[in-house]
Short mmCIF file of C-alpha atoms and ligand atoms in Angstrom, two decimals:
data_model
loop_
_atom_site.label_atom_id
_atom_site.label_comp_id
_atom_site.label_asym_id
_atom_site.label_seq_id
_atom_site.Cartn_x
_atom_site.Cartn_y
_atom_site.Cartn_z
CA UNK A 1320 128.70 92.84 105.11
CA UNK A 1321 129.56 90.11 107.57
CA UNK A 1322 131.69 93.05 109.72
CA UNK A 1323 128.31 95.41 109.34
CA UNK A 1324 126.08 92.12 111.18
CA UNK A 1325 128.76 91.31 114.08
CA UNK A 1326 128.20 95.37 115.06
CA UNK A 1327 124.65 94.82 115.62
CA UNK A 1328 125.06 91.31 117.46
CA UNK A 1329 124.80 88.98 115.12
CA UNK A 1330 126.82 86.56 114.34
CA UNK A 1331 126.13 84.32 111.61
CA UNK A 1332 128.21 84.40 108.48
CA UNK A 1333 126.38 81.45 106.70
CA UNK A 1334 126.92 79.01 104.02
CA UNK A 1335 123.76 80.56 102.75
CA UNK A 1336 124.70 84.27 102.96
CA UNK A 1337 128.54 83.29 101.01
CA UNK A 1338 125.97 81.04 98.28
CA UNK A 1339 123.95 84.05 97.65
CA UNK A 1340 126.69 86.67 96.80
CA UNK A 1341 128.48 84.14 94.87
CA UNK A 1342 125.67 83.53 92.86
CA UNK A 1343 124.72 87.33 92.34
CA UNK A 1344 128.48 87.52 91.72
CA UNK A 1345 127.81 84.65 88.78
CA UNK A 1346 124.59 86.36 87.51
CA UNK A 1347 126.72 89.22 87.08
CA UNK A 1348 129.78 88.22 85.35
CA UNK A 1349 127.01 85.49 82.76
CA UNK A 1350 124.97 88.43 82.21
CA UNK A 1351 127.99 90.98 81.24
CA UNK A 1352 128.98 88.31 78.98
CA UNK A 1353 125.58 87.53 77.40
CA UNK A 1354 124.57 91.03 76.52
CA UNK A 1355 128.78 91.30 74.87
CA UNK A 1356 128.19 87.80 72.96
CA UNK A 1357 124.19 89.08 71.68
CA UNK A 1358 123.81 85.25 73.55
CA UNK A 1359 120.05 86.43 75.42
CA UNK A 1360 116.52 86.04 72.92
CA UNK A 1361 113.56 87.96 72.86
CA UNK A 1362 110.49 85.61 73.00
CA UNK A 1363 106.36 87.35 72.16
CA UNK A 1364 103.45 86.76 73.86
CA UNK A 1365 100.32 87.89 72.15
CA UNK A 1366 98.06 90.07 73.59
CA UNK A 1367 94.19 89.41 72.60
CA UNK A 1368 91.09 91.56 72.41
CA UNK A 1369 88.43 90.01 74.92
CA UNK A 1370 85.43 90.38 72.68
CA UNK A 1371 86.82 89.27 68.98
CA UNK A 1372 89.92 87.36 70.49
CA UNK A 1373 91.88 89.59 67.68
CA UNK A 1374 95.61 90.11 68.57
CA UNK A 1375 96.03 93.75 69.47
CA UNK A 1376 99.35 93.41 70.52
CA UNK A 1377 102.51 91.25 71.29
CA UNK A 1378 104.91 91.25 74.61
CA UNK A 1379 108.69 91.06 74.26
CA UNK A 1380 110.28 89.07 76.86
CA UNK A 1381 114.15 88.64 77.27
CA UNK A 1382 114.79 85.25 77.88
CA UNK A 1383 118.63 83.68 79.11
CA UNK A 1384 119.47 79.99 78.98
CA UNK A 1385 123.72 80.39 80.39
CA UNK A 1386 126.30 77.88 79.62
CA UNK A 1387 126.92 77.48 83.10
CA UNK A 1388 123.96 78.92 85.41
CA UNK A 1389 121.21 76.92 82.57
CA UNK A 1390 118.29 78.72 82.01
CA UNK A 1391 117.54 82.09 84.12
CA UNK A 1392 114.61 83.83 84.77
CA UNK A 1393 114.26 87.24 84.27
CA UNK A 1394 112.46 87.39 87.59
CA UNK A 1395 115.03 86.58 89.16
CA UNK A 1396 117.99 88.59 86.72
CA UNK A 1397 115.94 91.57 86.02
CA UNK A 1398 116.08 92.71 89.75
CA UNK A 1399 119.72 91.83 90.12
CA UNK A 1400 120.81 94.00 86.84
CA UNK A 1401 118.77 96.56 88.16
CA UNK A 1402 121.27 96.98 91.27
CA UNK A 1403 124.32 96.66 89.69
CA UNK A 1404 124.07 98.50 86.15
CA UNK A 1405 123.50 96.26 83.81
CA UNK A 1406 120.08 96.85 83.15
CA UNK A 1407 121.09 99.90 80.97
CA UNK A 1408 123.24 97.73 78.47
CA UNK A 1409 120.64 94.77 79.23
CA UNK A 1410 117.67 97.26 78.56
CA UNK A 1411 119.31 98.79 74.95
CA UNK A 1412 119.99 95.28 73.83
CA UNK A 1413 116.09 94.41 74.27
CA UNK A 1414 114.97 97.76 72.35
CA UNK A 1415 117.45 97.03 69.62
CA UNK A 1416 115.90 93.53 69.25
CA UNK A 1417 112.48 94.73 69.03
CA UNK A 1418 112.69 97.25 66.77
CA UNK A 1419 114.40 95.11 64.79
CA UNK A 1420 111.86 92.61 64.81
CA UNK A 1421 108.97 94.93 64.31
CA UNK A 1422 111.02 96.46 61.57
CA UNK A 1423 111.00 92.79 59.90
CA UNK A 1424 107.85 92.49 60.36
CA UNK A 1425 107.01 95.75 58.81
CA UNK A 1426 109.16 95.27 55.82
CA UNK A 1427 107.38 91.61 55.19
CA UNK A 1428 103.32 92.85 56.27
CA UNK A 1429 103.02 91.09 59.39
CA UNK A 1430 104.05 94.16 61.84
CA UNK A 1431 101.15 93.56 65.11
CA UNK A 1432 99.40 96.49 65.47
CA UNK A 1433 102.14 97.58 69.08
CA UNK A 1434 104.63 95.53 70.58
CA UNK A 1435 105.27 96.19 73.91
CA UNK A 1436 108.48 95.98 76.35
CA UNK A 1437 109.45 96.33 79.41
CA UNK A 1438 111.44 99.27 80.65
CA UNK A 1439 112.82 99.55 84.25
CA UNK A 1440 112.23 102.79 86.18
CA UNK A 1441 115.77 103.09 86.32
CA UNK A 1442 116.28 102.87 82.65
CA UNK A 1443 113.82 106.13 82.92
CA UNK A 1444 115.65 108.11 85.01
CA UNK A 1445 118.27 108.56 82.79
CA UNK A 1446 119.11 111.58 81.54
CA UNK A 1447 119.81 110.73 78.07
CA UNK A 1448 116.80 108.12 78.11
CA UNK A 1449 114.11 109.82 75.34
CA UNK A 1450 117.07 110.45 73.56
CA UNK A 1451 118.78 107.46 73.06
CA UNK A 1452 114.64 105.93 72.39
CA UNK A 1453 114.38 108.49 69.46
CA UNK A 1454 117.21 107.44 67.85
CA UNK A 1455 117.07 103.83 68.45
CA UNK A 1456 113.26 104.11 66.48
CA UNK A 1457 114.82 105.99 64.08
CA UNK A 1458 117.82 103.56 63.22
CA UNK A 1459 114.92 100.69 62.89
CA UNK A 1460 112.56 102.97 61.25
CA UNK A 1461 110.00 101.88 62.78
CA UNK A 1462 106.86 104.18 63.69
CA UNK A 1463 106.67 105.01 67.63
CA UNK A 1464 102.82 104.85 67.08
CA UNK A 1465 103.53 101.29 67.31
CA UNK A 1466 105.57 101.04 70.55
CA UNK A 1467 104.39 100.39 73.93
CA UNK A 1468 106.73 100.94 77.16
CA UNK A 1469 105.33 98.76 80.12
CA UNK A 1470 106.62 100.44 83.93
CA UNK A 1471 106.57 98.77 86.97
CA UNK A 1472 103.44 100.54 89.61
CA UNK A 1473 106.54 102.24 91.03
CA UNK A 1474 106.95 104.95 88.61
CA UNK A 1475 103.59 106.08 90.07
CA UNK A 1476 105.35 106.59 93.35
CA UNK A 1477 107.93 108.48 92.35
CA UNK A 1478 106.28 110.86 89.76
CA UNK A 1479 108.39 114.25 90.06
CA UNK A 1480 111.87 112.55 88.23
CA UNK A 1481 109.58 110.60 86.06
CA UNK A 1482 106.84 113.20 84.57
CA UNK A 1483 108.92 115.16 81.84
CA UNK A 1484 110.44 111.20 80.47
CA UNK A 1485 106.86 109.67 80.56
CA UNK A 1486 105.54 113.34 79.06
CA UNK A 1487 108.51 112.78 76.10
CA UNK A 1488 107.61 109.55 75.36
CA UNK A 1489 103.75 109.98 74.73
CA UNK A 1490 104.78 112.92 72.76
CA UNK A 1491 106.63 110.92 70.56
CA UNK A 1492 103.75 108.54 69.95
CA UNK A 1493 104.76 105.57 72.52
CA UNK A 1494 101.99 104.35 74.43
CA UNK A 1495 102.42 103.95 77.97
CA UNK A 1496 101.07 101.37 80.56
CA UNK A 1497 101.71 100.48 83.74
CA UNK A 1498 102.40 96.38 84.52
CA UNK A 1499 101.78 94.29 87.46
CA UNK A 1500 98.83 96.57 88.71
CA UNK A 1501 97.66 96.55 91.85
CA UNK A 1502 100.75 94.85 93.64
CA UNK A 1503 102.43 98.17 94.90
CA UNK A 1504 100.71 100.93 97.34
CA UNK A 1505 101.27 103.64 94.18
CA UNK A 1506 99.30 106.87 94.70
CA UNK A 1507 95.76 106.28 92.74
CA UNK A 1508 95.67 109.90 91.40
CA UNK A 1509 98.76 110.11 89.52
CA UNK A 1510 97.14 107.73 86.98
CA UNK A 1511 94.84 110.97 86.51
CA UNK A 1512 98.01 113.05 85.28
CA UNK A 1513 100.24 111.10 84.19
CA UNK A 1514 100.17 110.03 79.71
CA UNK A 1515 98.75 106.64 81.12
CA UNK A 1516 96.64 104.70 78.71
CA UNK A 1517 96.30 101.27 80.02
CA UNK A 1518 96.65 99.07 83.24
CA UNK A 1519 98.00 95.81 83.36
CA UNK A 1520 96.22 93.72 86.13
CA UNK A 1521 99.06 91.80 87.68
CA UNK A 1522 98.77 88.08 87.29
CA UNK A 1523 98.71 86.80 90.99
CA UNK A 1524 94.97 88.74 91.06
CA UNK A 1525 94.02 86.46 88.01
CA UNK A 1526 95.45 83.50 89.36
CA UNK A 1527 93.05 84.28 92.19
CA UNK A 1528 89.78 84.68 90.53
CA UNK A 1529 87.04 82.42 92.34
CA UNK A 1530 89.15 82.23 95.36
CA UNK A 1531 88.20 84.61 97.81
CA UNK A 1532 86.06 87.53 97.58
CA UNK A 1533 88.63 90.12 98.64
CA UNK A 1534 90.68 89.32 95.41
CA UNK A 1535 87.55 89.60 93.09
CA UNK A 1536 86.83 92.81 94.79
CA UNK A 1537 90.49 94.35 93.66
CA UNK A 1538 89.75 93.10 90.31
CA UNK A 1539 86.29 94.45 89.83
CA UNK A 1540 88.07 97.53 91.65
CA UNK A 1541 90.88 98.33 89.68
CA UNK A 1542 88.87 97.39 86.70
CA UNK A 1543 86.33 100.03 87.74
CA UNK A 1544 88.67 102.55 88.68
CA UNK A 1545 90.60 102.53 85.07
CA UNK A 1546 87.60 102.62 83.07
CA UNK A 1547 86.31 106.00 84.89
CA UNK A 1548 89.94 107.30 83.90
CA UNK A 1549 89.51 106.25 80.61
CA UNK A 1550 92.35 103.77 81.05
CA UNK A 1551 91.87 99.92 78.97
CA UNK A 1552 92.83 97.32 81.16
CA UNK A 1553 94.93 94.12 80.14
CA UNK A 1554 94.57 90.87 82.47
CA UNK A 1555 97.84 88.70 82.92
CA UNK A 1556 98.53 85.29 83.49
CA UNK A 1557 94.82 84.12 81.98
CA UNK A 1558 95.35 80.43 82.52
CA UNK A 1559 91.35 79.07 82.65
CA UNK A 1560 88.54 79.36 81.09
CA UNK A 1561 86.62 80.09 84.50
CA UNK A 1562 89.15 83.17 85.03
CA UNK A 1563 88.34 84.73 81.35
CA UNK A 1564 84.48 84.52 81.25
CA UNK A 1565 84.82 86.29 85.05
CA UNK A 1566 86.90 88.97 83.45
CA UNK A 1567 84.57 89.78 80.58
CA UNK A 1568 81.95 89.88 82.29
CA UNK A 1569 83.73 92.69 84.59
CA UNK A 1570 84.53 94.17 81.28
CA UNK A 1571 87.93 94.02 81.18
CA UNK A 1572 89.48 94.67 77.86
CA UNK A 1573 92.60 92.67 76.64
CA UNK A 1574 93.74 89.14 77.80
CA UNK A 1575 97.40 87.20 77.81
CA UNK A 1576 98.26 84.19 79.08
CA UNK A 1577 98.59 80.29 78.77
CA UNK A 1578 95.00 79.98 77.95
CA UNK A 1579 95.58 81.78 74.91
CA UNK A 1580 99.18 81.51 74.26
CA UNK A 1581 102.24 81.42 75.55
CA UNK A 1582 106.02 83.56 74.52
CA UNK A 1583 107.42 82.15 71.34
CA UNK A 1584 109.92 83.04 69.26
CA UNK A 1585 109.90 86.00 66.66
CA UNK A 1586 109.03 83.68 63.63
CA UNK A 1587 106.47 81.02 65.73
CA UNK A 1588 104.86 84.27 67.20
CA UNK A 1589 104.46 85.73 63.20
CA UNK A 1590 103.66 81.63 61.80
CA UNK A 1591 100.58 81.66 64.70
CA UNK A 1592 98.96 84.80 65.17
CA UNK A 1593 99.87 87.01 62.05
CA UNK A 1594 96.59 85.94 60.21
CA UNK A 1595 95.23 87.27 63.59
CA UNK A 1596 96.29 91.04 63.62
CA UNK A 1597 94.06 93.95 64.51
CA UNK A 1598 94.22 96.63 62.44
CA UNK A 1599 97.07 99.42 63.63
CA UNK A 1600 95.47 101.55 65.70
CA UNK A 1601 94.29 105.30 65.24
P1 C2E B 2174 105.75 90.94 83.07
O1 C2E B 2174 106.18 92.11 82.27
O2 C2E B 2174 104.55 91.11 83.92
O3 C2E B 2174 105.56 89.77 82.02
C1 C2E B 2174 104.58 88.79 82.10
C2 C2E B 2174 105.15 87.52 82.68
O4 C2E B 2174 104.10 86.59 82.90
C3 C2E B 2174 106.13 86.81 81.74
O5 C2E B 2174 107.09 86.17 82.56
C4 C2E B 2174 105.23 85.78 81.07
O6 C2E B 2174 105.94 84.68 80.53
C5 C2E B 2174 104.38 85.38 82.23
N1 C2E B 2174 103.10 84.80 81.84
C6 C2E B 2174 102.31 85.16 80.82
N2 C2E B 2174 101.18 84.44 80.80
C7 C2E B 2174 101.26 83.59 81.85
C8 C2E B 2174 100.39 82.57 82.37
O7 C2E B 2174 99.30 82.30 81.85
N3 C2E B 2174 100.80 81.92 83.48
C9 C2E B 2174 102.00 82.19 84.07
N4 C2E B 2174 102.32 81.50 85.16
N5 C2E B 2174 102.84 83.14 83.62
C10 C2E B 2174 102.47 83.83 82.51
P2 C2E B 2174 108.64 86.27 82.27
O8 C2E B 2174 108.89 86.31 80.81
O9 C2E B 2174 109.31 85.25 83.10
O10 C2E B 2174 109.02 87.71 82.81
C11 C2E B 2174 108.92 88.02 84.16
C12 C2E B 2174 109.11 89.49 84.41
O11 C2E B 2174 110.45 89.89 84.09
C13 C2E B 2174 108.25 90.37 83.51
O12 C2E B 2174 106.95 90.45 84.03
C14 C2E B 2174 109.00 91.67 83.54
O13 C2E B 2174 108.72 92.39 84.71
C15 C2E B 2174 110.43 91.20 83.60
N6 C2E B 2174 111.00 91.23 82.22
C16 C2E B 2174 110.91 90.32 81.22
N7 C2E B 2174 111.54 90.73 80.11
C17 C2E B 2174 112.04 91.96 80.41
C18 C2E B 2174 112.81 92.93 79.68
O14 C2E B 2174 113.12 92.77 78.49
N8 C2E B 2174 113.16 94.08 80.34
C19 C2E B 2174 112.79 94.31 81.64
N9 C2E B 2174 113.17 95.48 82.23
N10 C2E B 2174 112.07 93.43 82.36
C20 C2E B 2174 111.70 92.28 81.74
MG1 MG B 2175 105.28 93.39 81.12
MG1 MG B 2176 103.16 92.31 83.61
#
């Protein structure tokens, strides 16, 4: 690395730069460690319905507090497991938690109607991917009708590698959606043909409600756009009042955030919301 920047004239080789590996290096080493030792928790955010405020849904959401590096983001580990590996160990440990929990919650009648996760693109374009999902669901037996797999806008981008996974997976009965919508530059019509069914407006557009036009326009856009595909649309990162009564009145469909709660644990999330549930869908 430091060799690689003298060749092209520079010739800094700074405290900073030597911080930052060692600290990817840490990441690394704490993460391997914390998937091995089952040491990470799954927290759930509920998901509401705008109109009845039922919960239609719940989020899973890996969460890391390290005996050394303290609590971690998964902001900030997600991308880093993503680049060296991890992610696929990190990524089975998080679908084996789920389904266990939505198992439990089956077996005692307080399953939500779909919990959703998180699934990296890279986690996709794995050969044995829909595979290794099927049997996962089936160890838990747990119904795929109520599983939700949440991509990043990128798998939009890079469709061909992506269509016959995404194709599997609504076969099976897993909804799909996309997450942090309208972030990337993604290609608008693959939303047409790909097993889509809802967009999740990325949080920094809520956060910007009531501050300038231009971001109420992409909101009222993408809002406008989904609905002519047939698409629902979730809003993240609801935090005021002043932000929800703007999105239903754009007729936007599901809400989470602060405003309405925040990720608990398994048995919190079941203790505050199960009396909540919409019905299972279909
Ligand atoms: P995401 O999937 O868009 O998840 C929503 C994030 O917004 C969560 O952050 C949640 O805690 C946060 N959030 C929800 N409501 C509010 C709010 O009202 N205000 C604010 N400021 N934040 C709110 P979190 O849990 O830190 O996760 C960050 C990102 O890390 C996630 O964004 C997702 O991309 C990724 N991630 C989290 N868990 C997993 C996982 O199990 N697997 C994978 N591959 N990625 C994950
Ligand atoms: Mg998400
Ligand atoms: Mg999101």
């Amino acid at each position: 690395q430091a060799r690689a920047q003298q060749r092209h004239g520079y010739h800094f080789y700074s405290a900073e730069m030597t911080a930052f590996a060692n600290e990817r290096a840490a990441i690394e080493r704490q993460l391997r460690r914390a998937i091995a030792n089952n040491a990470l928790e799954l927290h759930f955010q509920p998901q509401f319905d705008v109109s009845g405020g039922a919960v239609v849904g719940v989020e899973a959401l890996v969460r890391w507090t390290d005996p050394e590096l303290g609590v971690v983001d998964p902001e900030h580990f997600v991308p880093i497991a993503e680049d060296n590996g991890l992610i696929h160990p990190l990524g089975e440990w998080v679908m084996r938690k789920a389904f266990a929990q939505q198992a439990a919650w089956q077996a005692a009648g307080i399953a939500p109607p779909v919990l959703s996760i998180n699934i990296s693109a890279r986690q996709l374009a794995r050969i044995d991917f829909v595979d290794s999902i099927a049997a996962l669901v089936a160890e838990a037996g747990i119904s795929p009708r109520t599983l939700e797999f949440e991509f990043r806008e990128s798998v939009l981008s890079d469709v061909a590698y992506v269509v016959p996974a995404l194709e599997a997976l609504d076969r099976m009965g897993i909804r799909l959606s996309i997450d942090g919508f309208g972030t990337g530059f993604s290609p608008l019509g693959n939303l047409k043909t790909l097993p889509i069914s809802k967009l999740n407006i990325d949080r920094s557009f809520v956060s910007g409600i009531g501050s300038d036009q231009g971001n109420d326009t992409i909101v009222r856009t993408v809002l406008g756009v989904a609905h002519t595909l047939g698409l629902r649309v979730i809003a993240e990162g609801v935090e005021t009042e002043a932000q929800a009564k703007f999105l239903r009145e754009q007729g936007c469909d599901e809400f989470q955030g602060h405003l309405f709660g925040e990720a608990v644990s398994g048995d919190e999330f079941a203790r505050n919301f199960a009396r909540n549930f919409a019905p299972p869908r279909d």
